[in-house]
mmCIF file of C-alpha atoms in Angstrom:
data_model
loop_
_atom_site.group_PDB
_atom_site.id
_atom_site.type_symbol
_atom_site.label_atom_id
_atom_site.label_comp_id
_atom_site.label_asym_id
_atom_site.label_seq_id
_atom_site.Cartn_x
_atom_site.Cartn_y
_atom_site.Cartn_z
ATOM 1 C CA MET A 1 -65.448 -100.303 78.717
ATOM 2 C CA THR A 2 -61.167 -99.431 76.749
ATOM 3 C CA LYS A 3 -59.753 -96.827 76.475
ATOM 4 C CA PHE A 4 -58.720 -95.560 73.061
ATOM 5 C CA LEU A 5 -56.375 -93.146 72.186
ATOM 6 C CA LEU A 6 -57.523 -91.234 68.835
ATOM 7 C CA ILE A 7 -54.398 -89.324 67.968
ATOM 8 C CA VAL A 8 -54.574 -86.713 65.562
ATOM 9 C CA ASP A 9 -50.993 -85.052 63.937
ATOM 10 C CA TYR A 10 -50.664 -82.539 61.562
ATOM 11 C CA GLN A 11 -51.362 -84.894 58.327
ATOM 12 C CA PRO A 12 -53.625 -82.494 55.895
ATOM 13 C CA GLY A 13 -55.532 -85.272 54.516
ATOM 14 C CA VAL A 14 -57.462 -83.369 51.348
ATOM 15 C CA ILE A 15 -56.889 -80.304 52.782
ATOM 16 C CA ASP A 16 -53.073 -78.899 52.037
ATOM 17 C CA THR A 17 -53.350 -75.112 52.759
ATOM 18 C CA PRO A 18 -52.359 -75.171 56.860
ATOM 19 C CA MET A 19 -55.220 -74.108 59.493
ATOM 20 C CA THR A 20 -52.572 -70.926 60.124
ATOM 21 C CA GLU A 21 -54.068 -69.707 56.506
ATOM 22 C CA TRP A 22 -57.241 -70.541 56.864
ATOM 23 C CA ASP A 23 -60.170 -68.134 56.147
ATOM 24 C CA PRO A 24 -61.321 -67.486 59.678
ATOM 25 C CA GLU A 25 -64.973 -68.457 59.254
ATOM 26 C CA ASP A 26 -63.506 -71.895 58.505
ATOM 27 C CA VAL A 27 -60.960 -72.244 61.438
ATOM 28 C CA LYS A 28 -64.664 -71.061 63.404
ATOM 29 C CA ALA A 29 -66.248 -74.426 61.959
ATOM 30 C CA HIS A 30 -63.653 -77.069 62.267
ATOM 31 C CA MET A 31 -62.836 -75.702 65.898
ATOM 32 C CA ALA A 32 -67.000 -75.800 66.330
ATOM 33 C CA TYR A 33 -67.328 -79.042 64.967
ATOM 34 C CA TYR A 34 -65.017 -80.575 67.573
ATOM 35 C CA THR A 35 -67.309 -78.888 70.264
ATOM 36 C CA ALA A 36 -70.060 -80.542 69.112
ATOM 37 C CA LEU A 37 -67.869 -84.123 68.811
ATOM 38 C CA ASN A 38 -66.606 -83.171 71.587
ATOM 39 C CA ASP A 39 -70.520 -82.514 73.784
ATOM 40 C CA GLU A 40 -71.773 -85.232 72.590
ATOM 41 C CA LEU A 41 -68.922 -87.428 72.855
ATOM 42 C CA ARG A 42 -69.242 -86.566 76.830
ATOM 43 C CA ALA A 43 -72.665 -86.585 77.073
ATOM 44 C CA SER A 44 -72.263 -90.138 76.586
ATOM 45 C CA GLY A 45 -69.930 -90.941 79.021
ATOM 46 C CA GLU A 46 -67.569 -92.257 76.446
ATOM 47 C CA LEU A 47 -64.884 -89.136 75.993
ATOM 48 C CA VAL A 48 -62.599 -88.966 78.708
ATOM 49 C CA GLU A 49 -60.338 -85.766 77.604
ATOM 50 C CA HIS A 50 -59.353 -84.389 75.010
ATOM 51 C CA LEU A 51 -56.575 -81.448 74.329
ATOM 52 C CA ALA A 52 -55.170 -80.021 71.353
ATOM 53 C CA LEU A 53 -51.588 -79.010 71.356
ATOM 54 C CA SER A 54 -49.029 -75.865 70.917
ATOM 55 C CA TRP A 55 -47.764 -75.794 67.323
ATOM 56 C CA PRO A 56 -45.382 -77.605 66.019
ATOM 57 C CA GLU A 57 -42.229 -74.804 66.012
ATOM 58 C CA GLU A 58 -42.832 -74.184 69.943
ATOM 59 C CA ALA A 59 -42.434 -77.877 71.114
ATOM 60 C CA LYS A 60 -38.856 -79.239 72.912
ATOM 61 C CA THR A 61 -37.197 -81.877 73.461
ATOM 62 C CA VAL A 62 -35.588 -83.316 76.704
ATOM 63 C CA ILE A 63 -32.698 -85.629 77.478
ATOM 64 C CA SER A 64 -31.646 -86.632 81.247
ATOM 65 C CA ASP A 65 -29.585 -89.363 82.489
ATOM 66 C CA GLY A 66 -30.251 -87.939 86.133
ATOM 67 C CA LYS A 67 -27.318 -86.911 86.913
ATOM 68 C CA ALA A 68 -26.215 -83.659 84.491
ATOM 69 C CA ALA A 69 -28.269 -81.364 83.913
ATOM 70 C CA PRO A 70 -30.911 -82.144 81.352
ATOM 71 C CA VAL A 71 -30.286 -81.912 77.418
ATOM 72 C CA ILE A 72 -32.819 -79.325 76.179
ATOM 73 C CA THR A 73 -33.132 -78.663 72.506
ATOM 74 C CA ASP A 74 -36.047 -77.249 70.280
ATOM 75 C CA GLY A 75 -35.820 -80.742 68.066
ATOM 76 C CA PRO A 76 -35.047 -83.031 66.379
ATOM 77 C CA PHE A 77 -38.299 -82.834 64.625
ATOM 78 C CA VAL A 78 -39.996 -85.477 62.449
ATOM 79 C CA GLU A 79 -41.338 -84.783 59.747
ATOM 80 C CA SER A 80 -44.038 -82.082 61.247
ATOM 81 C CA LYS A 81 -47.461 -83.997 59.823
ATOM 82 C CA GLU A 82 -45.976 -86.687 62.401
ATOM 83 C CA MET A 83 -45.379 -84.187 65.190
ATOM 84 C CA LEU A 84 -48.747 -84.409 67.118
ATOM 85 C CA ALA A 85 -51.694 -81.697 66.842
ATOM 86 C CA GLY A 86 -53.627 -83.089 69.274
ATOM 87 C CA PHE A 87 -55.773 -86.174 71.209
ATOM 88 C CA GLN A 88 -58.704 -87.954 71.704
ATOM 89 C CA MET A 89 -59.515 -90.252 75.441
ATOM 90 C CA VAL A 90 -62.709 -92.684 74.751
ATOM 91 C CA ASP A 91 -63.559 -95.356 76.713
ATOM 92 C CA VAL A 92 -65.359 -97.491 74.873
ATOM 93 C CA GLU A 93 -67.578 -100.861 74.179
ATOM 94 C CA SER A 94 -65.095 -101.969 71.236
ATOM 95 C CA LEU A 95 -62.636 -101.091 69.541
ATOM 96 C CA GLU A 96 -65.572 -100.355 67.011
ATOM 97 C CA ARG A 97 -67.013 -97.478 68.186
ATOM 98 C CA ALA A 98 -63.498 -96.320 68.853
ATOM 99 C CA LEU A 99 -63.591 -96.256 65.132
ATOM 100 C CA GLU A 100 -66.550 -94.688 64.785
ATOM 101 C CA ILE A 101 -65.494 -91.716 66.640
ATOM 102 C CA ALA A 102 -62.438 -91.700 64.840
ATOM 103 C CA ALA A 103 -63.963 -91.077 61.343
ATOM 104 C CA LEU A 104 -66.034 -88.500 62.516
ATOM 105 C CA VAL A 105 -62.608 -86.999 63.927
ATOM 106 C CA SER A 106 -61.986 -87.130 60.372
ATOM 107 C CA GLN A 107 -64.602 -85.750 58.976
ATOM 108 C CA VAL A 108 -63.947 -82.659 60.229
ATOM 109 C CA PRO A 109 -64.742 -79.355 57.783
ATOM 110 C CA GLY A 110 -61.889 -77.424 56.082
ATOM 111 C CA PRO A 111 -61.662 -74.571 54.567
ATOM 112 C CA GLY A 112 -65.615 -74.546 52.871
ATOM 113 C CA GLY A 113 -66.963 -76.779 54.793
ATOM 114 C CA VAL A 114 -64.808 -79.342 53.363
ATOM 115 C CA PRO A 115 -64.676 -82.432 54.796
ATOM 116 C CA ILE A 116 -60.365 -82.647 55.210
ATOM 117 C CA GLN A 117 -60.346 -86.748 55.512
ATOM 118 C CA GLN A 118 -57.162 -86.525 57.656
ATOM 119 C CA PRO A 119 -55.988 -89.991 59.322
ATOM 120 C CA ILE A 120 -56.794 -89.897 62.548
ATOM 121 C CA GLY A 121 -54.280 -92.608 64.281
ATOM 122 C CA VAL A 122 -56.090 -95.119 67.022
ATOM 123 C CA ARG A 123 -54.600 -96.862 69.519
ATOM 124 C CA ARG A 124 -55.627 -99.420 72.981
ATOM 125 C CA VAL A 125 -54.739 -98.184 75.993
ATOM 126 C CA MET A 126 -52.960 -100.530 77.854
ATOM 127 C CA GLU A 127 -54.215 -101.814 81.045
ATOM 128 C CA ALA A 128 -52.178 -103.612 84.375
ATOM 129 C CA ALA A 129 -52.848 -106.834 82.675
ATOM 130 C CA ASP A 130 -51.303 -106.029 79.486
ATOM 131 C CA PHE A 131 -48.271 -105.413 81.744
ATOM 132 C CA GLU A 132 -48.333 -109.099 83.441
ATOM 133 C CA GLU A 133 -48.313 -110.979 80.208
ATOM 134 C CA LEU A 134 -44.953 -109.685 79.428
ATOM 135 C CA ASN A 135 -44.100 -110.802 82.674
ATOM 136 C CA PRO A 136 -45.907 -113.817 83.963
ATOM 137 C CA LEU A 137 -43.569 -114.345 87.205
ATOM 138 C CA GLY A 138 -44.492 -110.964 88.428
#
């Protein structure tokens, strides 16, 4: 089994209206879809974790050299569409299965039940062997 991170950011897909402006019933349907999908993935043993993150306006950036007090700011922010909104960690048999699940995430419904076609990033989680390849002498 291989772990993959399915990355959901603020890219809108085919729906430009932010979720904060959707009809409450559309938000409920959107979240119900995620709940059902995550329940299905949990039942199959493929879901490791899933989390939604707070809005970008609440994000902080921390920089520290380990000596002076850390510098904590409200940015700088990349474009909000590049800001992480949430993720699902799956443990699956193949990249192909991770891509199938990402397609299910991408078709989450938006306003009026229209699949939002949100781009979903798929990244394999590195394992100890990946780091050994970087330093073969140990």
